[in-house]
């Protein structure tokens, strides 16, 4: 094994993916803010003709934030921290550099093309798997390239034991590969006939209840292996690294990891409670969802305990604030989800705004906060400059925190209200509310959510600006900082 | 210790993850696969026009606001009709249950809404239901539905999954040319109940506006 | 308790109070419906547990210090303590695991629980609860009952006020129950869809000026002097136009008979098509909407 002599890491790929993270983040959240506003002010559906309706834009929002923003963030952080915890520079292998660059360009072009296809309504309709088959193929190739690059880097590592973060990135790769492939199995109809109809159309290999089961086995675990596993991988690196503290407990890391791996996959049927999938599967989904609280909270608690005694870091390093709050929102969404998976609670929560509320606790409070914190940590090391403005970062933190709180409180109240109104009967036993009553009553909450969207989006622009200025105008650094990120 | 060893052997580490994450799916999905795919005895696959309408529904992504899954609660069966049964969905590829009810469930909307109502509603929802936040889908009155793709899909599922489409459903272009007039006849039945002149004219000229196919699909949801 | 904990719990409390307040202001029964009650309890659990546990650990940042035995390895300068599991976490894991076994074996037994069985019980309980009210409702009760049914089931076409949304469906608010155009259309084309004992009404029962005057008379609610030409209608609808005790449609008011036939068979006319509501309303509900529809034209 080598000595601790400093290695020159190659950040070119990490930088490229960082740019994409910011680009897709802006795009995805802009559309998110627009669709939130459309639910409060339906006139906004007509800004772009056929292409501007809520229903066309919604998948653009979800796919851009998931497959654009989050996945870029995962790639960017992998190409940064992977090298560091494996103690090997990617530039040591020409092959890996080439693979990484092909991955980047194919991904960039593929993601743009896929987004445009959704705008034109080319969609295979399954949630978070809307891309039609040609784009699915691109996704698979990109993923395989990433896998090859990851395995390759692990293959030439100097650090014998895999650090915790690597466990999670590896699981992310394997999990998504398996899920994506099975859920998107489809037959292109053009090739199954004498070239009839559109070349883009395909038909799912599964039908009805089976299709639903495969979809939500995918959908739930896409959340697991996209919004949870790699983000946990990030925090296990960036929080101790930024704070200089050692991980609180290896044992807790270990149990949380394997617990998460084992339990997550069983819980998918909580998306299908009270549907036509067999009762026993629903029961399994409910029960495992509750169990899932513990392995999820295990990681969050491990992170909070890592910061034991470091109150001063929490108060005077905004980066630590982002990450501690991210852990807290992770705890919120991983107890909210399980409770929504209880049969009776789901009878109210399912189909209502409480679900998007839960979703954005996770995505805004946990995923996006963590990805932004990671980029704030990486930027000075990648660009060899100080963070441009600490003040801006503080302001951004408070603006976005307020936004998340407004988002989830408004959707929490809206969802519970809506769910209970659907069920309500009057004194004679007849339905008390017509459907439209349950829509109009939500207007104020939709308006608040739209406002929170604007706030969060502005926060994200502040972030983007700060990183841009860091790259171009931050004070130059002569030496890479060991722990705490320098900021002006 | 086993885990320390595992952490130094990435190949086995990856293998262990793969095993741990695969078997939940096997245990939950596989055992019921055949049973959950079974159609109700008298279930008919959708006509080509209805299938084209389903494609319009998917293109405009109505499932982002509408579910098609009536849960077994009295409040839902009162509002929407009988609770949904697995066998009703056996020919749905993909399933369109949705996960959000910004608008009402549509699984049995064919029972309680009619062609002319949809025509008015899709043109301008708030004019029919004051306070509606559903967008208007005016473009469906001028865009032409892709009935050929719908036919190709019917043929594909017939050959691949034995979906019971008749012998006239063949892979060839000639078979499609022969079937086309049938689709247009179905479209005319819908257009007859509509008021929009351009739509009627398009159908008379052998074209099927998206709205006609969509309404055929809506009416088939029963 | 320290300040942070108090703030967190206060936030949880405000959120819960706001939720309960909004729901109650909509006349929703939280305690009486077990599903609502469990949901509120769940919401409370989410808010309180998250607030309390996260603040508990955040407080340790203030009060505790990091300690323990460090592992030999470091990764990019990151070390690891060999600390034991936090006991609260470990016991909770165990407890929840045991609970899940209980849930699958006794709560919702994997081999016997059926959601359709539960639905059937819900319907039985519902019937038991409302049977009494539904037995002999008086007129005022019927109208009130009818209004809420109408607003849920009929308003999407007939409008909240029953005015038919400017000619898109039947207007219940006018004096006569048809417009002149509707009557003329039936006279011209006949009618064959409502399933009355008398069977069909043939087309062309009158024409020209006669049809015109009949239509005006019928649309006017059959007030004033009856035109002689109405004789061609009375043979079936009766001299008073009231349908000869349910043999044919009542042309004057929306009687129970008419509403029943329309709900049973639906109706397609010049305004559009109304779907059949067969089996979607109970007899009491049908009576109630009738009473309400009648009340609209008064
Ligand atoms: C212990 C962990 C979790 C459990 C048990 C859980 C459970 C649930 C449940 C029960 C639903 C609602 C299904 C429905 O009725 O429609 C749901 C929806 C969702 N959750 Fe979670 N959740 C967890 C954590 C998370 C996290 C951390 C995130 C993301 C950051 C997340 C993202 C989502 C998304 C995107 C949906 C919406 C799915 C859809 O489109 O319907 N969940 N979750
Ligand atoms: C500016 C911030 C954002 C706003 C205003 C926003 C708004 C919205 C809205 C209005 C919806 C549709 C909800 C509905 O149909 O009722 C939605 C769905 C969704 N958003 Fe966002 N969003 C934002 C950011 C994000 C981010 C950053 C992510 C992920 C990293 C994300 C992930 C999702 C997901 C997964 C769904 C689907 C939820 C479901 O189907 O239940 N959003 N968002
Ligand atoms: Ca796909
Ligand atoms: Ca959804
Ligand atoms: Cu899930």
mmCIF file of C-alpha atoms in Angstrom, chain A residues 9 84-85 159-164 236-237 240-241 245-253 255-256 259 263 273-277 279-284 286-288 290-291 293-295 297-298 301 304-311 314 324 328 331-332 335-336 339-345 347-348 354 405 408-409 412-413 416-417 420-421 423-434 441 445 482-483, chain C residues 4 11 15-16 18-19 22-23 25-30 33-47 49-50 53-54 57-67 70 73-86 88-90 92-94 96-97 99-100 103-104 108-111 113-116 118 122 126 129-130 133-134 140-141 144-146 148-149 151-153 160 285:
data_model
loop_
_atom_site.group_PDB
_atom_site.id
_atom_site.type_symbol
_atom_site.label_atom_id
_atom_site.label_comp_id
_atom_site.label_asym_id
_atom_site.label_seq_id
_atom_site.Cartn_x
_atom_site.Cartn_y
_atom_site.Cartn_z
ATOM 1 C CA UNK A 9 -7.119 13.731 -8.379
ATOM 2 C CA UNK A 84 -10.698 10.058 -2.938
ATOM 3 C CA UNK A 85 -11.952 7.225 -0.778
ATOM 4 C CA UNK A 159 -7.462 1.587 -0.361
ATOM 5 C CA UNK A 160 -8.198 -2.045 0.340
ATOM 6 C CA UNK A 161 -11.470 -1.763 2.241
ATOM 7 C CA UNK A 162 -14.438 -0.037 0.648
ATOM 8 C CA UNK A 163 -15.589 3.044 2.515
ATOM 9 C CA UNK A 164 -19.285 3.223 3.494
ATOM 10 C CA UNK A 236 -21.434 9.627 4.767
ATOM 11 C CA UNK A 237 -18.604 11.304 2.924
ATOM 12 C CA UNK A 240 -17.511 13.884 8.269
ATOM 13 C CA UNK A 241 -15.198 15.371 5.664
ATOM 14 C CA UNK A 245 -15.410 14.404 12.769
ATOM 15 C CA UNK A 246 -15.150 10.630 12.702
ATOM 16 C CA UNK A 247 -18.279 8.577 11.908
ATOM 17 C CA UNK A 248 -20.095 7.898 15.181
ATOM 18 C CA UNK A 249 -20.530 4.168 14.828
ATOM 19 C CA UNK A 250 -19.324 1.647 12.285
ATOM 20 C CA UNK A 251 -21.772 -0.885 13.647
ATOM 21 C CA UNK A 252 -24.691 1.448 13.101
ATOM 22 C CA UNK A 253 -23.488 2.096 9.545
ATOM 23 C CA UNK A 255 -26.716 -2.499 10.276
ATOM 24 C CA UNK A 256 -28.384 0.448 8.603
ATOM 25 C CA UNK A 259 -31.107 -3.444 6.878
ATOM 26 C CA UNK A 263 -36.145 -4.248 3.876
ATOM 27 C CA UNK A 273 -52.923 -0.505 -0.978
ATOM 28 C CA UNK A 274 -56.665 -1.058 -1.457
ATOM 29 C CA UNK A 275 -56.073 -1.804 -5.131
ATOM 30 C CA UNK A 276 -56.596 -5.110 -6.900
ATOM 31 C CA UNK A 277 -53.250 -6.626 -5.978
ATOM 32 C CA UNK A 279 -54.308 -8.658 0.055
ATOM 33 C CA UNK A 280 -51.301 -10.538 1.407
ATOM 34 C CA UNK A 281 -48.915 -8.483 -0.736
ATOM 35 C CA UNK A 282 -50.454 -5.289 0.538
ATOM 36 C CA UNK A 283 -50.017 -6.479 4.107
ATOM 37 C CA UNK A 284 -46.353 -7.258 3.460
ATOM 38 C CA UNK A 286 -47.429 -2.128 4.963
ATOM 39 C CA UNK A 287 -45.529 -4.130 7.537
ATOM 40 C CA UNK A 288 -42.131 -3.770 5.891
ATOM 41 C CA UNK A 290 -42.949 0.383 9.210
ATOM 42 C CA UNK A 291 -39.856 -1.729 9.755
ATOM 43 C CA UNK A 293 -38.171 3.453 9.612
ATOM 44 C CA UNK A 294 -35.324 1.977 11.587
ATOM 45 C CA UNK A 295 -32.654 1.300 8.967
ATOM 46 C CA UNK A 297 -33.255 6.539 10.793
ATOM 47 C CA UNK A 298 -30.110 4.570 11.580
ATOM 48 C CA UNK A 301 -28.951 9.305 13.624
ATOM 49 C CA UNK A 304 -26.404 13.580 13.790
ATOM 50 C CA UNK A 305 -24.298 11.761 16.371
ATOM 51 C CA UNK A 306 -21.190 12.291 14.263
ATOM 52 C CA UNK A 307 -21.730 15.990 14.967
ATOM 53 C CA UNK A 308 -21.893 15.417 18.724
ATOM 54 C CA UNK A 309 -20.352 18.317 20.585
ATOM 55 C CA UNK A 310 -19.938 20.356 17.415
ATOM 56 C CA UNK A 311 -22.625 22.949 18.050
ATOM 57 C CA UNK A 314 -23.535 23.986 13.204
ATOM 58 C CA UNK A 324 -27.905 18.571 9.425
ATOM 59 C CA UNK A 328 -33.708 15.924 9.704
ATOM 60 C CA UNK A 331 -36.028 11.517 9.159
ATOM 61 C CA UNK A 332 -39.282 13.343 8.480
ATOM 62 C CA UNK A 335 -41.408 8.267 9.181
ATOM 63 C CA UNK A 336 -44.085 10.049 7.178
ATOM 64 C CA UNK A 339 -47.181 6.035 8.471
ATOM 65 C CA UNK A 340 -48.832 6.776 5.145
ATOM 66 C CA UNK A 341 -48.299 3.090 4.394
ATOM 67 C CA UNK A 342 -50.591 2.028 7.244
ATOM 68 C CA UNK A 343 -53.768 0.739 5.620
ATOM 69 C CA UNK A 344 -56.205 3.132 7.303
ATOM 70 C CA UNK A 345 -53.959 6.141 6.873
ATOM 71 C CA UNK A 347 -57.172 5.130 2.717
ATOM 72 C CA UNK A 348 -57.048 8.894 3.289
ATOM 73 C CA UNK A 354 -50.351 14.671 1.128
ATOM 74 C CA UNK A 405 -41.751 24.129 5.469
ATOM 75 C CA UNK A 408 -45.042 20.429 3.277
ATOM 76 C CA UNK A 409 -47.382 22.123 5.727
ATOM 77 C CA UNK A 412 -50.176 18.158 4.520
ATOM 78 C CA UNK A 413 -53.302 20.153 5.341
ATOM 79 C CA UNK A 416 -55.733 15.387 4.738
ATOM 80 C CA UNK A 417 -58.627 17.753 4.026
ATOM 81 C CA UNK A 420 -61.475 13.299 4.437
ATOM 82 C CA UNK A 421 -63.827 15.304 2.217
ATOM 83 C CA UNK A 423 -65.176 10.157 2.438
ATOM 84 C CA UNK A 424 -67.509 12.505 4.268
ATOM 85 C CA UNK A 425 -71.220 11.712 4.352
ATOM 86 C CA UNK A 426 -74.005 13.980 5.543
ATOM 87 C CA UNK A 427 -76.582 13.169 8.176
ATOM 88 C CA UNK A 428 -78.577 11.153 5.657
ATOM 89 C CA UNK A 429 -75.645 9.025 4.599
ATOM 90 C CA UNK A 430 -75.170 10.688 1.222
ATOM 91 C CA UNK A 431 -71.824 11.978 0.011
ATOM 92 C CA UNK A 432 -71.397 15.398 1.546
ATOM 93 C CA UNK A 433 -69.154 16.966 -1.103
ATOM 94 C CA UNK A 434 -69.184 16.946 -4.873
ATOM 95 C CA UNK A 441 -61.359 24.307 -1.228
ATOM 96 C CA UNK A 445 -52.995 25.728 -0.213
ATOM 97 C CA UNK A 482 -8.349 19.416 4.482
ATOM 98 C CA UNK A 483 -11.751 19.727 6.151
ATOM 99 C CA UNK C 4 -35.131 24.182 20.727
ATOM 100 C CA UNK C 11 -44.415 23.756 15.570
ATOM 101 C CA UNK C 15 -49.509 22.111 12.412
ATOM 102 C CA UNK C 16 -51.840 19.601 14.047
ATOM 103 C CA UNK C 18 -54.383 23.882 11.972
ATOM 104 C CA UNK C 19 -55.126 20.551 10.330
ATOM 105 C CA UNK C 22 -59.566 23.077 8.807
ATOM 106 C CA UNK C 23 -61.119 19.635 8.744
ATOM 107 C CA UNK C 25 -64.682 23.596 9.758
ATOM 108 C CA UNK C 26 -65.824 21.399 6.879
ATOM 109 C CA UNK C 27 -68.137 19.432 9.155
ATOM 110 C CA UNK C 28 -66.041 16.334 9.026
ATOM 111 C CA UNK C 29 -66.326 13.893 11.864
ATOM 112 C CA UNK C 30 -62.823 12.983 13.011
ATOM 113 C CA UNK C 33 -64.925 7.636 11.534
ATOM 114 C CA UNK C 34 -62.156 5.289 12.609
ATOM 115 C CA UNK C 35 -60.209 5.860 9.405
ATOM 116 C CA UNK C 36 -60.173 9.593 10.037
ATOM 117 C CA UNK C 37 -59.211 9.044 13.650
ATOM 118 C CA UNK C 38 -56.307 6.741 12.826
ATOM 119 C CA UNK C 39 -55.097 9.170 10.165
ATOM 120 C CA UNK C 40 -55.044 12.064 12.606
ATOM 121 C CA UNK C 41 -53.208 9.910 15.132
ATOM 122 C CA UNK C 42 -50.712 9.001 12.428
ATOM 123 C CA UNK C 43 -50.212 12.633 11.478
ATOM 124 C CA UNK C 44 -49.648 13.506 15.113
ATOM 125 C CA UNK C 45 -47.108 10.705 15.440
ATOM 126 C CA UNK C 46 -45.181 11.950 12.413
ATOM 127 C CA UNK C 47 -45.036 15.515 13.675
ATOM 128 C CA UNK C 49 -41.760 11.886 16.846
ATOM 129 C CA UNK C 50 -39.778 13.660 14.154
ATOM 130 C CA UNK C 53 -36.114 12.686 18.138
ATOM 131 C CA UNK C 54 -34.296 14.994 15.759
ATOM 132 C CA UNK C 57 -29.877 14.383 18.761
ATOM 133 C CA UNK C 58 -29.313 17.958 17.684
ATOM 134 C CA UNK C 59 -29.182 18.910 21.360
ATOM 135 C CA UNK C 60 -26.366 16.445 21.847
ATOM 136 C CA UNK C 61 -24.327 18.616 19.542
ATOM 137 C CA UNK C 62 -24.585 21.230 22.242
ATOM 138 C CA UNK C 63 -24.143 19.152 25.334
ATOM 139 C CA UNK C 64 -22.154 16.021 24.469
ATOM 140 C CA UNK C 65 -18.664 15.461 23.110
ATOM 141 C CA UNK C 66 -17.482 12.903 20.609
ATOM 142 C CA UNK C 67 -15.723 9.927 22.131
ATOM 143 C CA UNK C 70 -11.293 4.844 16.632
ATOM 144 C CA UNK C 73 -8.463 2.790 8.998
ATOM 145 C CA UNK C 74 -9.207 6.208 7.607
ATOM 146 C CA UNK C 75 -10.532 7.108 4.165
ATOM 147 C CA UNK C 76 -9.486 10.456 2.768
ATOM 148 C CA UNK C 77 -8.989 11.497 6.358
ATOM 149 C CA UNK C 78 -12.370 10.238 7.578
ATOM 150 C CA UNK C 79 -12.231 8.036 10.642
ATOM 151 C CA UNK C 80 -14.762 5.739 12.280
ATOM 152 C CA UNK C 81 -15.566 5.116 15.922
ATOM 153 C CA UNK C 82 -16.273 1.600 17.076
ATOM 154 C CA UNK C 83 -19.187 2.779 19.198
ATOM 155 C CA UNK C 84 -22.048 0.476 20.093
ATOM 156 C CA UNK C 85 -25.475 0.917 18.596
ATOM 157 C CA UNK C 86 -27.606 3.590 20.267
ATOM 158 C CA UNK C 88 -33.048 3.292 21.761
ATOM 159 C CA UNK C 89 -32.546 2.634 18.091
ATOM 160 C CA UNK C 90 -31.662 -1.012 18.583
ATOM 161 C CA UNK C 92 -37.011 0.103 18.554
ATOM 162 C CA UNK C 93 -35.783 -1.969 15.622
ATOM 163 C CA UNK C 94 -36.459 -5.131 17.550
ATOM 164 C CA UNK C 96 -40.970 -2.902 15.250
ATOM 165 C CA UNK C 97 -39.765 -6.180 13.849
ATOM 166 C CA UNK C 99 -44.787 -5.841 15.680
ATOM 167 C CA UNK C 100 -44.551 -6.606 11.978
ATOM 168 C CA UNK C 103 -49.307 -7.541 12.030
ATOM 169 C CA UNK C 104 -48.907 -10.242 9.412
ATOM 170 C CA UNK C 108 -54.176 -8.519 8.954
ATOM 171 C CA UNK C 109 -53.533 -12.246 8.772
ATOM 172 C CA UNK C 110 -51.724 -12.973 5.532
ATOM 173 C CA UNK C 111 -53.830 -15.986 4.711
ATOM 174 C CA UNK C 113 -57.667 -11.035 5.619
ATOM 175 C CA UNK C 114 -59.822 -9.760 2.744
ATOM 176 C CA UNK C 115 -60.391 -6.113 1.910
ATOM 177 C CA UNK C 116 -63.596 -7.013 0.091
ATOM 178 C CA UNK C 118 -64.080 -5.485 5.082
ATOM 179 C CA UNK C 122 -68.666 -1.391 5.990
ATOM 180 C CA UNK C 126 -73.762 1.822 6.905
ATOM 181 C CA UNK C 129 -76.883 3.255 10.682
ATOM 182 C CA UNK C 130 -79.089 4.946 8.121
ATOM 183 C CA UNK C 133 -83.719 7.753 8.614
ATOM 184 C CA UNK C 134 -84.413 6.283 5.210
ATOM 185 C CA UNK C 140 -88.557 18.676 3.772
ATOM 186 C CA UNK C 141 -86.033 15.958 4.600
ATOM 187 C CA UNK C 144 -82.610 18.444 1.678
ATOM 188 C CA UNK C 145 -81.374 14.951 0.983
ATOM 189 C CA UNK C 146 -82.085 15.437 -2.705
ATOM 190 C CA UNK C 148 -76.847 16.974 -1.766
ATOM 191 C CA UNK C 149 -77.389 14.040 -4.111
ATOM 192 C CA UNK C 151 -75.008 18.475 -6.292
ATOM 193 C CA UNK C 152 -72.803 15.398 -6.363
ATOM 194 C CA UNK C 153 -74.454 13.361 -9.127
ATOM 195 C CA UNK C 160 -75.389 23.726 -9.435
ATOM 196 C CA UNK C 285 -82.265 8.640 -3.136
#
